[in-house]
mmCIF file of C-alpha atoms in Angstrom:
data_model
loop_
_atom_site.group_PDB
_atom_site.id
_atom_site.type_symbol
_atom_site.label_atom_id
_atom_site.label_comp_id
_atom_site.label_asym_id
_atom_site.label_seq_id
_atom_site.Cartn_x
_atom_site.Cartn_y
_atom_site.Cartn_z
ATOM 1 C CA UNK A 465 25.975 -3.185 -4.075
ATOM 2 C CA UNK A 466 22.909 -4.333 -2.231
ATOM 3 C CA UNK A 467 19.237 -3.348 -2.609
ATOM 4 C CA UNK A 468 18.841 -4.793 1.187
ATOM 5 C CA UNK A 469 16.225 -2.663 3.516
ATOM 6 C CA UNK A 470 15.568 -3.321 6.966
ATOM 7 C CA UNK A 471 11.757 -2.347 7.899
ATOM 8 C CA UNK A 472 9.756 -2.978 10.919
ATOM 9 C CA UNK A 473 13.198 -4.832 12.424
ATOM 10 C CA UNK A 474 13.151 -7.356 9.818
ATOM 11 C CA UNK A 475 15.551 -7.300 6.944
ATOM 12 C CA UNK A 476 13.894 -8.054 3.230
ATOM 13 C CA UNK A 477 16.689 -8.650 0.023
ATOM 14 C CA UNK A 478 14.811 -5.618 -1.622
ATOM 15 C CA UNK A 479 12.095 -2.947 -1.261
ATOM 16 C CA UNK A 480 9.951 -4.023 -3.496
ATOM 17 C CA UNK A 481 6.030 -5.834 -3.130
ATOM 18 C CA UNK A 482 3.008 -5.883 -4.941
ATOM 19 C CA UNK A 483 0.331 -3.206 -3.750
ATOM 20 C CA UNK A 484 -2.384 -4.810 -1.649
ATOM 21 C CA UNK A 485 -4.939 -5.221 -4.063
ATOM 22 C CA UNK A 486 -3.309 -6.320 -7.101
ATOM 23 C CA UNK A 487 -2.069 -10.032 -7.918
ATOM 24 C CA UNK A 488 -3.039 -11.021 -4.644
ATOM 25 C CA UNK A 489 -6.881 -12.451 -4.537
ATOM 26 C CA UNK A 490 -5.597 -16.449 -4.381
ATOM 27 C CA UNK A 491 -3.232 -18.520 -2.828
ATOM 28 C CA UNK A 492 -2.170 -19.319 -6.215
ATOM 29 C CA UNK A 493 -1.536 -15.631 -7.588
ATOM 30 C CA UNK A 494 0.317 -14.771 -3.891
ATOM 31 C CA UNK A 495 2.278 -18.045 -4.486
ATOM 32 C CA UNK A 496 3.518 -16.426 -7.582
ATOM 33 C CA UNK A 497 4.604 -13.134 -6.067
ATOM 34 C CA UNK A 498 6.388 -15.431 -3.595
ATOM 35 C CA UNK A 499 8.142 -17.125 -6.412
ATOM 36 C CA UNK A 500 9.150 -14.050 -7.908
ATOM 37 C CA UNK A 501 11.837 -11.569 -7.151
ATOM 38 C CA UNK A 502 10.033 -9.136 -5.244
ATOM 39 C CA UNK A 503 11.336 -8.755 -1.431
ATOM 40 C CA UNK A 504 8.159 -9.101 -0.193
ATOM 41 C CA UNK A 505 4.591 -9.258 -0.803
ATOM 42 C CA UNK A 506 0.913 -8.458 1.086
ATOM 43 C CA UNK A 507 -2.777 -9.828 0.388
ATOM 44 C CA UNK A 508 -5.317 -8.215 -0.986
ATOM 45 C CA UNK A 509 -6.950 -6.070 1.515
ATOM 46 C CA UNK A 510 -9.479 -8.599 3.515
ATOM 47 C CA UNK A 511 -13.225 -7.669 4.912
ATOM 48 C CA UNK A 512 -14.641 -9.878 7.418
ATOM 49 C CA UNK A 513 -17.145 -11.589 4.338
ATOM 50 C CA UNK A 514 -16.115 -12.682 1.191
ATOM 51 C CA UNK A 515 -17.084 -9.584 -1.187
ATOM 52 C CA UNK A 516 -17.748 -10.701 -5.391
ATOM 53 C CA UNK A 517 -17.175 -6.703 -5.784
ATOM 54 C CA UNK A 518 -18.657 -4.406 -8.266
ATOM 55 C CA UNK A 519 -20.156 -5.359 -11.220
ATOM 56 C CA UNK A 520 -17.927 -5.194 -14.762
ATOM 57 C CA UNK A 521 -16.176 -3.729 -16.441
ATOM 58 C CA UNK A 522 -14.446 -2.606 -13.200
ATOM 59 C CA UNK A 523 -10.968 -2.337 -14.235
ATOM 60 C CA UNK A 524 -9.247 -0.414 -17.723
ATOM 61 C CA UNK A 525 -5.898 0.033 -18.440
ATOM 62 C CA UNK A 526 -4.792 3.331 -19.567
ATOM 63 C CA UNK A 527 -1.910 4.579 -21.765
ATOM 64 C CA UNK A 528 -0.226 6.275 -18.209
ATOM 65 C CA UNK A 529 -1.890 3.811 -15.641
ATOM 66 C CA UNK A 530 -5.104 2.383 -14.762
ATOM 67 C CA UNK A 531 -8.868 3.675 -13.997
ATOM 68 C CA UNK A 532 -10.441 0.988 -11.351
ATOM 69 C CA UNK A 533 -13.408 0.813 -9.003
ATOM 70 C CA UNK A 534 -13.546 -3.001 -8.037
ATOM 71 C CA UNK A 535 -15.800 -2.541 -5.084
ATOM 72 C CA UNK A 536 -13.342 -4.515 -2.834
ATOM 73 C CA UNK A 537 -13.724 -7.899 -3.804
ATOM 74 C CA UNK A 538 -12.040 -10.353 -1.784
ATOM 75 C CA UNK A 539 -11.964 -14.033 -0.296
ATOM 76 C CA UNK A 540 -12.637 -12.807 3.175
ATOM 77 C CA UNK A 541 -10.919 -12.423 6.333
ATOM 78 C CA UNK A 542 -10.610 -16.024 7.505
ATOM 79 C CA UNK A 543 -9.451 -17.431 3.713
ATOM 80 C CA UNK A 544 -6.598 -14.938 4.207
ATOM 81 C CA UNK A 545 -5.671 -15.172 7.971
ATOM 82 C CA UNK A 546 -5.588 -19.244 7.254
ATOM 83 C CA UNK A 547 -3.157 -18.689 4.298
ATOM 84 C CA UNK A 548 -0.664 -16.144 6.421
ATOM 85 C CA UNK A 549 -0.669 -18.686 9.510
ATOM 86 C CA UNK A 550 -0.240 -21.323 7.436
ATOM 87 C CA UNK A 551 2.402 -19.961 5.259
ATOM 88 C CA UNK A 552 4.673 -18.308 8.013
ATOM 89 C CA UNK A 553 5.522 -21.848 9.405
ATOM 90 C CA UNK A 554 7.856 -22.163 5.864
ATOM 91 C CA UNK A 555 8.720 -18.699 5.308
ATOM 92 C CA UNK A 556 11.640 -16.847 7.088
ATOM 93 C CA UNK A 557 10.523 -13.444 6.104
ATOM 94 C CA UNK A 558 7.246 -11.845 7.173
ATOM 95 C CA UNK A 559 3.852 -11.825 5.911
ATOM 96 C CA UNK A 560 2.041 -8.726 5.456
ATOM 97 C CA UNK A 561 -1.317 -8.804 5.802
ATOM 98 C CA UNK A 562 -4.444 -6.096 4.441
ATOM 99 C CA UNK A 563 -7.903 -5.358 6.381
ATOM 100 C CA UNK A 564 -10.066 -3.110 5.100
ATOM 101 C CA UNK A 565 -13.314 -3.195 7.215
ATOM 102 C CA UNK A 566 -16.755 -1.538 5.619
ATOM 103 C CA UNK A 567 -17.043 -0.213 9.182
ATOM 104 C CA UNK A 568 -14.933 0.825 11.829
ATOM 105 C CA UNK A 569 -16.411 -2.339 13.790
ATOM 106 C CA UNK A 570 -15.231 -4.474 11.204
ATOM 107 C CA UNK A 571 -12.117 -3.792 11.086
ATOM 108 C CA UNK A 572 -11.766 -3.667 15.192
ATOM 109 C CA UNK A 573 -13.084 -7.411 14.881
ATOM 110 C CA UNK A 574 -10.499 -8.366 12.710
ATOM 111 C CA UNK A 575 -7.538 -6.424 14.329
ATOM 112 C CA UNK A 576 -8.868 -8.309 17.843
ATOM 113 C CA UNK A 577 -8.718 -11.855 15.532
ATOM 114 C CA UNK A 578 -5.678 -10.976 14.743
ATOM 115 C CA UNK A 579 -3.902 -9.965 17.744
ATOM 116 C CA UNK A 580 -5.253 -13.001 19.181
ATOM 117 C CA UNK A 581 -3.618 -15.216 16.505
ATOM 118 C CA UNK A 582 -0.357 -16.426 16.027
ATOM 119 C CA UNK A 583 0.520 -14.523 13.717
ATOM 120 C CA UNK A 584 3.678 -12.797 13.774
ATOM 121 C CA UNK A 585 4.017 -10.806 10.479
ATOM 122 C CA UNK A 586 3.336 -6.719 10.180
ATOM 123 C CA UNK A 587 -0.468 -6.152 9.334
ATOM 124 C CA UNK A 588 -1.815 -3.411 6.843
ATOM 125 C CA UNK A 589 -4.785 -1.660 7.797
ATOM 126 C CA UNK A 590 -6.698 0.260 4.896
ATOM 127 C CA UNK A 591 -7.977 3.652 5.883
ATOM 128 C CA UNK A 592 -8.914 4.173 2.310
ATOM 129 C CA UNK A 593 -11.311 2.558 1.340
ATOM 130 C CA UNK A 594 -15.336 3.995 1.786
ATOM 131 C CA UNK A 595 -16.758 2.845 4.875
ATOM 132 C CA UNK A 596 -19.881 4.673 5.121
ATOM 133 C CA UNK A 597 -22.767 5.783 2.221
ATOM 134 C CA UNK A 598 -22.714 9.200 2.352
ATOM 135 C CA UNK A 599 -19.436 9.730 4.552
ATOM 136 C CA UNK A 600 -15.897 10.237 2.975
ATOM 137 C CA UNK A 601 -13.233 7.592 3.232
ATOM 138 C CA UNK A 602 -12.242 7.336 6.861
ATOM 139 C CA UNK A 603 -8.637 8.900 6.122
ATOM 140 C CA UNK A 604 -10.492 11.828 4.731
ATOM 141 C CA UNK A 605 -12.174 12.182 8.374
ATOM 142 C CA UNK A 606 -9.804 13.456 10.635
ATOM 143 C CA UNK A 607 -11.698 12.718 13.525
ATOM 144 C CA UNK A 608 -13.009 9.342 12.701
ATOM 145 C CA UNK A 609 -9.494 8.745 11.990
ATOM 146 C CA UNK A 610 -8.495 9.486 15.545
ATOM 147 C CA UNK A 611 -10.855 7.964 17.231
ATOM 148 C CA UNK A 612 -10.410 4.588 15.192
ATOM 149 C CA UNK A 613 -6.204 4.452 16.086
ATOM 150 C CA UNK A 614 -7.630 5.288 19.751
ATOM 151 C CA UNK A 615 -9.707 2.333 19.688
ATOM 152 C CA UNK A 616 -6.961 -0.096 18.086
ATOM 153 C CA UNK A 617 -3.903 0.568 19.816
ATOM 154 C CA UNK A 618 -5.704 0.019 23.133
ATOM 155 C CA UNK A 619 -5.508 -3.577 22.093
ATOM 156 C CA UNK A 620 -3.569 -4.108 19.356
ATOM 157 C CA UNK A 621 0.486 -4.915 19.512
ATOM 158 C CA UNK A 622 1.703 -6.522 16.915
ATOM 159 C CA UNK A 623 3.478 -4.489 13.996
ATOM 160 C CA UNK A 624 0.491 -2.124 12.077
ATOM 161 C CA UNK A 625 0.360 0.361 9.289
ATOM 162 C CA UNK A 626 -1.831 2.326 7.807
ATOM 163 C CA UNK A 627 -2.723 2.797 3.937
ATOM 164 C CA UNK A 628 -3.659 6.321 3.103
ATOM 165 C CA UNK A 629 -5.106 8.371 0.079
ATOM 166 C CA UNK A 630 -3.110 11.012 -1.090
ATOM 167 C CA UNK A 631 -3.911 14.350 0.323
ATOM 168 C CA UNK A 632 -3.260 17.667 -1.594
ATOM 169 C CA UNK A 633 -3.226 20.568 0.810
ATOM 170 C CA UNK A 634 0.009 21.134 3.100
ATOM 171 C CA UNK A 635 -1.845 21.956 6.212
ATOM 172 C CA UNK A 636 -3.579 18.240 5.795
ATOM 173 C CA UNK A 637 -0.327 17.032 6.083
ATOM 174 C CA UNK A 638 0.404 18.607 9.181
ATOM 175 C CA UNK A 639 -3.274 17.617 10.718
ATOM 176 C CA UNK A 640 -2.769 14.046 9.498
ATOM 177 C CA UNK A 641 0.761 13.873 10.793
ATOM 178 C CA UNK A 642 0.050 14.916 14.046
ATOM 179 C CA UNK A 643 -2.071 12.452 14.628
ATOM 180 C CA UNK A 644 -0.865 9.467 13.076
ATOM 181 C CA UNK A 645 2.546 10.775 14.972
ATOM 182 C CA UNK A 646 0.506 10.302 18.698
ATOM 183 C CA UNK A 647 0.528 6.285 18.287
ATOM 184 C CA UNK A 648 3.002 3.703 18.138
ATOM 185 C CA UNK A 649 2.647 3.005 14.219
ATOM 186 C CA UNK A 650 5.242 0.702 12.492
ATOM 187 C CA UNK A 651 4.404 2.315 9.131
ATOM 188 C CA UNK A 652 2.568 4.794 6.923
ATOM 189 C CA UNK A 653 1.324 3.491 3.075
ATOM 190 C CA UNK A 654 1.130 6.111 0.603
ATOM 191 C CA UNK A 655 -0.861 6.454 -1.562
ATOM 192 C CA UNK A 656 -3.712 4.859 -2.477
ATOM 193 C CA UNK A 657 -5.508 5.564 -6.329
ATOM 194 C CA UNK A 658 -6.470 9.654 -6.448
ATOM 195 C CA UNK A 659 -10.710 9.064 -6.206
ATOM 196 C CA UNK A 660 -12.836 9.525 -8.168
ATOM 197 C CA UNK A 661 -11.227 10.476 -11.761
ATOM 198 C CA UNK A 662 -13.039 9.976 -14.931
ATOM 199 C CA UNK A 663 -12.280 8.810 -18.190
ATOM 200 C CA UNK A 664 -14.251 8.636 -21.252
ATOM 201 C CA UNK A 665 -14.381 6.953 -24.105
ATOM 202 C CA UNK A 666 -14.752 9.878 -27.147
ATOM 203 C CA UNK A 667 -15.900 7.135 -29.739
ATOM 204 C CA UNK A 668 -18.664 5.638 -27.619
ATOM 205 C CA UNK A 669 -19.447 8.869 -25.723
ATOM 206 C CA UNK A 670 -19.361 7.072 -22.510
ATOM 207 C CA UNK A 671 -17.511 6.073 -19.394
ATOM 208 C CA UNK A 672 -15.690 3.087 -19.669
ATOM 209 C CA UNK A 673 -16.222 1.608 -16.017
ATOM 210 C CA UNK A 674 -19.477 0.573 -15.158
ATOM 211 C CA UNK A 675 -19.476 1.331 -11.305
ATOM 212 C CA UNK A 676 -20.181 4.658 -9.957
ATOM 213 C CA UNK A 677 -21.877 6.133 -13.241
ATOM 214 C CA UNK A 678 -17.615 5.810 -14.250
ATOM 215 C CA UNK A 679 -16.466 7.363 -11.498
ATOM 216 C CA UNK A 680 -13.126 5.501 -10.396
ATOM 217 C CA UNK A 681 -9.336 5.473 -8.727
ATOM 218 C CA UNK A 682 -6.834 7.122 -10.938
ATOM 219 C CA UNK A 683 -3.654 4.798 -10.690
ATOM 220 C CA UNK A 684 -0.215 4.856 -12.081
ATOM 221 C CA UNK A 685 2.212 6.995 -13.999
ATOM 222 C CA UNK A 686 -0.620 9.660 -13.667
ATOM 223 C CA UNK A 687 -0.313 9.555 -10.023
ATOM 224 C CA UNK A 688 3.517 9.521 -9.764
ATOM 225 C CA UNK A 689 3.786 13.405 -8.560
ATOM 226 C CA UNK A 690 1.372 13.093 -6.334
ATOM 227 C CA UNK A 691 2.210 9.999 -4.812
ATOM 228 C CA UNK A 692 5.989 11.706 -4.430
ATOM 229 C CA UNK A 693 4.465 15.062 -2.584
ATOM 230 C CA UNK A 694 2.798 12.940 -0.716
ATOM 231 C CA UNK A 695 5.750 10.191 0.650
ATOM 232 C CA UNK A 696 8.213 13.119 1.375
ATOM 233 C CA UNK A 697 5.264 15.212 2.923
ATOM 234 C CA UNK A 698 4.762 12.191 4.951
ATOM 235 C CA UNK A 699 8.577 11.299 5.977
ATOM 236 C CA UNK A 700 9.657 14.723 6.686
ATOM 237 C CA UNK A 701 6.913 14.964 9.684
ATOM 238 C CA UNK A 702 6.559 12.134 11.089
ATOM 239 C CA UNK A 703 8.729 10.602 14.180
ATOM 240 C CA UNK A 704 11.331 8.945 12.446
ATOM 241 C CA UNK A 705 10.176 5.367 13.942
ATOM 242 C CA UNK A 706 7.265 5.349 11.512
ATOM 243 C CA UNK A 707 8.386 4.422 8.365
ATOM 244 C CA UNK A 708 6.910 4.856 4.818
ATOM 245 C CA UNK A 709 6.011 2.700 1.775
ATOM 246 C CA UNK A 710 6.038 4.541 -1.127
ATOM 247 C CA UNK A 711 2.923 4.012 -3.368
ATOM 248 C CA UNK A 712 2.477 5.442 -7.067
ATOM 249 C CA UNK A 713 3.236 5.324 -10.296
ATOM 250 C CA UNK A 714 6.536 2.716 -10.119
ATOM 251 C CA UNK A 715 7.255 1.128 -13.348
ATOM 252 C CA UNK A 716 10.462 0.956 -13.701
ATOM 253 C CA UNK A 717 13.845 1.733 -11.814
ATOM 254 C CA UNK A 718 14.103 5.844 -11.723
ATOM 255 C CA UNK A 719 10.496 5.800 -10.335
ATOM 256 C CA UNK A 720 11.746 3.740 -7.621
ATOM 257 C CA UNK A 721 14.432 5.495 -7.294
ATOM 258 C CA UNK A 722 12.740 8.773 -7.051
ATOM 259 C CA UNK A 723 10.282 7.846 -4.045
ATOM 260 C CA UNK A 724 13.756 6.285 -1.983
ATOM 261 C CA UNK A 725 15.062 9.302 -2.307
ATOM 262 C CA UNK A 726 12.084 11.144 -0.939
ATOM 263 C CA UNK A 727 11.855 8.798 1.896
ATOM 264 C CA UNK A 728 10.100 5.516 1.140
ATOM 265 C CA UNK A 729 11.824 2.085 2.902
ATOM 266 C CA UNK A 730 9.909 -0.187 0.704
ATOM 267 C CA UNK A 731 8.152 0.124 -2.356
ATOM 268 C CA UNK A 732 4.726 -0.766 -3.497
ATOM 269 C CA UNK A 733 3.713 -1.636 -7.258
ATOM 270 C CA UNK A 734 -0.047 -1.866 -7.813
ATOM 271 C CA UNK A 735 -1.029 -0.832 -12.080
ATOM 272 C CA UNK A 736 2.486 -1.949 -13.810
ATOM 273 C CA UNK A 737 2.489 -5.124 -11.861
ATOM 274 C CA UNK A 738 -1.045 -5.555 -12.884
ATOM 275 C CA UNK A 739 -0.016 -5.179 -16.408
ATOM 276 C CA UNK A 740 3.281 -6.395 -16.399
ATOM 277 C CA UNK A 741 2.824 -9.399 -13.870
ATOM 278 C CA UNK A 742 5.255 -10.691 -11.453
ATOM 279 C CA UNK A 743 8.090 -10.758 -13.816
ATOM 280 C CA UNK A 744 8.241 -6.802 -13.237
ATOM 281 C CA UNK A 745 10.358 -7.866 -10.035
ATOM 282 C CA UNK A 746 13.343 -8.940 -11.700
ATOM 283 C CA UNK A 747 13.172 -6.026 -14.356
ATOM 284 C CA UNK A 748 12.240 -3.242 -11.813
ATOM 285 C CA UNK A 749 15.442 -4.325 -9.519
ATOM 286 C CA UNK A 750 17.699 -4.321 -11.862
ATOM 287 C CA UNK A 751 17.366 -0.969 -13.088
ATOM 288 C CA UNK A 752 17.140 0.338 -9.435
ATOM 289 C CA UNK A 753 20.780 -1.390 -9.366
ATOM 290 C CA UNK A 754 21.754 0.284 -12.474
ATOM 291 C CA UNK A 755 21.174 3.648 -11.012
ATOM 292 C CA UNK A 756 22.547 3.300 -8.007
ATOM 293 C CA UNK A 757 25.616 1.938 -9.537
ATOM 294 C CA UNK A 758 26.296 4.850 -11.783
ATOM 295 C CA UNK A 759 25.916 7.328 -9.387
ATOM 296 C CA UNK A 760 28.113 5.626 -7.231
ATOM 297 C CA UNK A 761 25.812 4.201 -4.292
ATOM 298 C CA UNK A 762 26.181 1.026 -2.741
ATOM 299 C CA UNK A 763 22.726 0.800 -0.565
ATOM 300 C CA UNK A 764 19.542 2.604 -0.657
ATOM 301 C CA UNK A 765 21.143 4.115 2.989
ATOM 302 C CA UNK A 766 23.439 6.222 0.872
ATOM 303 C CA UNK A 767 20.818 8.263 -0.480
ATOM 304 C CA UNK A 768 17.115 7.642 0.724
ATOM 305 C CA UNK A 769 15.862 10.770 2.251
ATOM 306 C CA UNK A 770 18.219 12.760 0.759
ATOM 307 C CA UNK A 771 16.284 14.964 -1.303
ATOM 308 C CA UNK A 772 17.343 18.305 -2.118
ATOM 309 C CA UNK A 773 15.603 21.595 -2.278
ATOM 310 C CA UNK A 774 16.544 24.593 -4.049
#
């Protein structure tokens, strides 16, 4: 029995990290995730300034996940690129590491930093995050989308992937696939929080985030179908060389079961780790290995991808 994955030509004990974003601000709270039994882990997503974020309450746990709009807060690019080059001089597996410009420029200056650096982990870049007032999230732009992976793999070599939002139509799967499949990605994300939800508090008569008159990203067990569609969507169309993280709704060992088997290499755990804490690690693997030894597998090989259809 071994939980052992092998993604972007490294190999990692297990599939499982913290989603970029959550338990992952400070060098203290990614030393924990280090310290824990999670295979790997990533920052939080970095812009080139250190953001504070939106104002509070920006965050609320909810019986089936999480309601958030945190406005991207974040230490900035430099606090993070320090800690990675720093920290890969100790550590034998690789960093990942987030970027999620406000602009397209943004994040092309901190792509070129990076593939100037030394560093030699597998980078993260965030297409799903708002860029422009007025102007969908760039993944949601087709175009914009093109034009950006245009721009960056005329430079940029090292290992990248991309972190999506979760798309709901089947023919946006195809457009998004075919482009995505035109460039030499190491990876696909998916999914980011469903935008824009709203939840209400019936005894106040209100919203209970104060961003966005409420408005926020639905994480989560609410999200779990959704963030399934969208992994096998994603790993039955693209070239086989780009591989997926599965993103959604993992709390405990069948969920992560459930997005292996619908394609996902590693696995991503953003609301019940923010909940739980790193300790979810330890839990979360075990019951992966429970599964897998009752029904008789002895690596994730044996069955990821292998879902069935009627």
């Amino acid at each position: 029995m071994t939980l052992e994955t092998t993604f972007a030509t490294f190999d990692f004990t297990n599939p499982f990290m913290n989603a970029s974003g959550v338990h992952c601000m400070t060098t203290d709270e990614l030393k924990e995730l280090e310290e824990s039994a999670a295979g790997a882990y990533i920052t939080k997503s970095a812009t080139l300034e250190k953001r504070a974020g939106n104002p509070s309450p920006r965050y609320i746990d909810l019986p089936l996940g999480s309601i958030n709009s945190m406005g991207l807060p974040n230490l900035g690019f430099e606090y993070y690129l320090d800690y990675v080059l720093e920290k890969q001089k100790s550590q034998t597996s690789p960093l990942f590491f987030s970027v999620a410009g406000m602009s397209p420029a943004e994040n092309l200056q901190m792509l070129t930093a990076i593939q100037e650096s030394d560093f030699t982990g597998i980078t993260e870049l965030n297409l799903s995050c708002p860029n422009v007032p007025g102007k969908p999230q760039l993944a949601y732009d087709f175009g914009a989308t093109q034009s950006l992976l245009e721009e960056v793999f005329a430079f940029f070599k090292k290992p990248l992937g991309v972190k999506l939002p979760p798309y709901f139509d089947l023919v946006h799967f195809d457009q998004m696939a075919e482009i995505l499949n035109q460039f030499p990605l190491t990876y696909v994300n998916s999914v980011n929080s469903i935008g824009n939800g709203l939840v209400i508090d019936t005894e106040a008569e209100a919203v209970v985030i104060k961003p966005k008159d409420g408005f926020g990203g639905i994480g989560g067990q609410y999200i779990k179908p959704t963030a399934l569609a969208n992994v096998r969507a994603f790993y039955t169309r693209l070239k086989p060389e780009i591989q997926i993280i599965g993103t959604g709704g993992i709390e405990n060992g069948q969920d992560a079961f459930e997005h292996l088997l619908c394609g996902a290499s590693m696995l991503q755990i953003g609301t019940a780790l923010q909940k739980e804490g790193p300790a979810i690690f330890e839990r979360i693997t075990q019951e992966l290995e429970a599964i897998m030894t009752a029904k008789g597998y002895h690596s994730i090989d044996d069955f990821r991808g292998k879902l069935k259809s009627l």
